[in-house]
Amino acid sequence: MPSQEELFDAVDALLEGEPRLPSPAERARLREAAGVTQARLAGALKSTPQTVKNWENGRSEPRPPRLQAYLRLLDGWAERYPAPAAAESARAPVPEAFTGPVEQPAEPAIAAAPDPVVKAPVETAGPSAPARRPVRKAAPPAAVDPRFPHGPLVVLDGDGSAYGVNGIVLDCPATNVPQLVEWTLKESGLGTPRLNRNGKDSDPLVVLTAAAAVKLGLPERLQGPEARRSLRLPEDHLIVKQLAKAKWKLTQRGFGPWARIYRPAQAGQRQCVQFAILSWDALDARSWPGVAEMVPAEVARVLGTYADRVITPRGSTATSGLELMTALRPPTRAVKNEATGEWESAYNPGSLGTEPMDPAPPEAPAEHPVAQGWTGGFLDEEAYQWVRDPQLLSDEECLLPYAVGLDLNTAFLAASARLVVGLSAPDHFHRPTFNKKIPGSWLVDLSGIELDPRLPSPFTPSGQRPEGPAWYQTHTLAYAQELGHDVAPIEAFLRRETGAYLDPWHDRLKTAYADTLADLGVTAELDDRQFLAAMEHHKQVDPGMAAVLAAIKATVKGGIGKLRERPQGRHYRDGERWPALERPTWRPDIRAAVISKARVNMHRKMANVAKATGQYPLGVLSDCVVYAGPGPSPLDFLPYTTSGKPLPGAFRLGTTPGLAKVEGVQEMAWAVDLMEKGHNPARHVKGGDAVTDEGE
């Protein structure tokens, strides 16, 4: 006769085999609907909050006798708080591995009334919980991809808790890096759907705190001169050997602050995990202010928001900005071979393709192989660094009390909108007729154009008048025509295939910027006075979202800068190729086009202000311009129409990329003193001797 223990085991097996419990997401919904915390539920069931979290995120199931008690409680809550009908709507199954060219929307679809797949909120209290103020109604969450129920990333702490988006916490049993890679790919449910139907899903990201790094056998910080110099573990480090033994590979940059661990794809399935190590300075404080010091749950919220609005981080914000371009404009697409009936990879129209492309000699930096022996001059389309001659200051200006700095929101992003760039290799032309619709580089003599010296020249980054023939991008010459001057190119390097390559990049980052500003209480509905008031304290509303905003801005400038990444390393010699040249996205001509358009946009606004008010800038640095003003606010000197609206074509305040905000305010005497010493007030107007970021 079987024993009681054997019978109980058999009954338990039947109970566990029956699908009697609701889904993990429904368990969390019922508990939250009843207003019960995980800690309170754990106390009632004589368990722990972590165990309840595991039940609600699907990591484990309750066992008797708690199973019966938990089920009874859920049944009672279900009667009181029935699920909305929309929450029970069926979803089409998604295959584990995508292999065919199935149409897929560029952005995740919005569910009518979605239930999050996982709801295990992290309960924070005391000083570690950031104070947040609701500033707008949250948009409905995107439908969860069943392949990635736990979102794009987790932040792993030393106790094995992996903090994810929307407050979820997963148990991670890994005790070394190879185990962590296996857990991430097989059990974590992490990842992000592709941003374009022709692209690839984003690999999961695991962020390691210092405690987690030490637990896994990694140094808390990179030690030794060689490790610090190369920013990676030496090849004979135990962790590197463990990965090699488990047949995992590292990319050429090795195991550093941002490490990619992978195996070659099998049957169309990627096997790759991205790591970021906080104590190795993976998050640059300039791009992610204060994030490295936040608690893990808050780090997950910040990075998760960035992943949702921009892209799952893959390195620095500059690297992520460049990766976003490719994710939104994949180089290839699947096409059906009519002869064989097989699907094949082909060029995706509008993209930069898969092969690197050398620039024209004048578009290249001087160390580039194509520039060796070139004596015809180089393109100099850079951001403004100009200060007005103090001898041109009027007495009236000097007597004004304030110097007010205006900063254009993500000026390079605004310039990338609807920007037509070349997609093919450059062709060389002699004595071509200028056409503002053709992207390229033109050799033209603009030195004869006389302009008001109280404004910087629109043709040079120094703001000084050109001294002879020079190379210009199309937008610079188009503006010369706009000002009424003749443009007669001597020669040109032009591209026959063109397209607005950066449009989807612009659109996604513009939306991310606006949404994040709105989270900080700065919305498009505010009038100018309300906007200025909101901007004064927006960073204090939610430091986490303020960090996301800083990262988005750094993504814009860094991404554009990466289009002309220079060689690195003390052993480099001019004329040698460097790794960045092998990327199709190494395109200095596109970078030059963006900066050219941004500089022209800035000059046009300054010229329109001068025409309307007679006011001229004191100095310009990239997207920051300083004016003398009768008051500390730009409302005291910016031009408005008689109806009270901003003057079209001049500087306008607002949240949209290309509109302005206050950079800083100083005394006019301070600005004059700097100018007389040859310094640019735009570089320091923010205070604290801050320097406006110049784009790279």
Coordinates of N, CA, C and O in Angstrom, one line a residue, residues 176-178 216-219 233-246 255:
N176 N 28.5 32.8 -12.6 CA 29.6 33.2 -13.5 C 29.1 33.7 -14.8 O 27.9 33.6 -15.1
V177 N 29.9 34.3 -15.6 CA 29.5 35.0 -16.8 C 28.9 34.0 -17.8 O 27.8 34.3 -18.4
P178 N 29.5 32.9 -18.1 CA 28.9 31.9 -19.1 C 27.5 31.5 -18.6 O 26.5 31.4 -19.5
L216 N 30.3 37.8 -10.0 CA 30.6 36.9 -11.2 C 32.1 36.7 -11.4 O 32.4 36.0 -12.4
G217 N 32.9 37.2 -10.6 CA 34.4 37.0 -10.8 C 35.0 38.1 -11.6 O 36.2 38.0 -11.9
L218 N 34.4 39.2 -11.8 CA 35.0 40.4 -12.5 C 35.5 41.3 -11.5 O 35.0 41.4 -10.4
P219 N 36.6 42.1 -11.9 CA 37.1 43.1 -11.0 C 36.1 44.2 -10.8 O 35.4 44.5 -11.8
L233 N 39.4 43.6 -20.3 CA 40.2 42.6 -19.6 C 41.3 42.0 -20.4 O 41.1 41.8 -21.7
P234 N 42.4 41.6 -19.9 CA 43.4 41.0 -20.7 C 42.9 39.6 -21.1 O 42.1 39.0 -20.5
E235 N 43.5 39.1 -22.2 CA 43.0 37.9 -22.8 C 43.3 36.7 -22.0 O 42.6 35.6 -22.2
D236 N 44.2 36.7 -21.0 CA 44.4 35.6 -20.1 C 43.6 35.7 -18.8 O 43.8 34.9 -17.9
H237 N 42.6 36.6 -18.8 CA 41.8 36.7 -17.6 C 40.9 35.5 -17.5 O 40.4 34.9 -18.5
L238 N 40.6 35.0 -16.2 CA 39.8 33.8 -16.0 C 38.4 33.9 -16.7 O 38.0 32.9 -17.3
I239 N 37.8 35.1 -16.7 CA 36.5 35.2 -17.3 C 36.6 35.0 -18.8 O 35.7 34.3 -19.4
V240 N 37.6 35.6 -19.4 CA 37.7 35.4 -20.9 C 38.0 33.9 -21.2 O 37.5 33.4 -22.2
K241 N 38.8 33.2 -20.4 CA 39.0 31.8 -20.6 C 37.7 31.0 -20.4 O 37.5 30.0 -21.1
Q242 N 36.9 31.4 -19.4 CA 35.7 30.7 -19.2 C 34.7 30.8 -20.4 O 34.1 29.8 -20.8
L243 N 34.7 31.9 -21.0 CA 33.8 32.1 -22.1 C 34.3 31.3 -23.3 O 33.5 30.7 -24.0
A244 N 35.6 31.3 -23.5 CA 36.2 30.6 -24.6 C 35.9 29.1 -24.4 O 35.6 28.4 -25.4
K245 N 36.1 28.6 -23.2 CA 35.8 27.2 -22.9 C 34.4 26.8 -23.2 O 34.1 25.7 -23.7
A246 N 33.5 27.7 -23.0 CA 32.0 27.5 -23.2 C 31.7 27.8 -24.7 O 30.5 27.8 -25.0
F255 N 36.4 42.2 -23.6 CA 35.5 42.3 -22.5 C 35.8 43.6 -21.8 O 36.7 43.7 -20.9

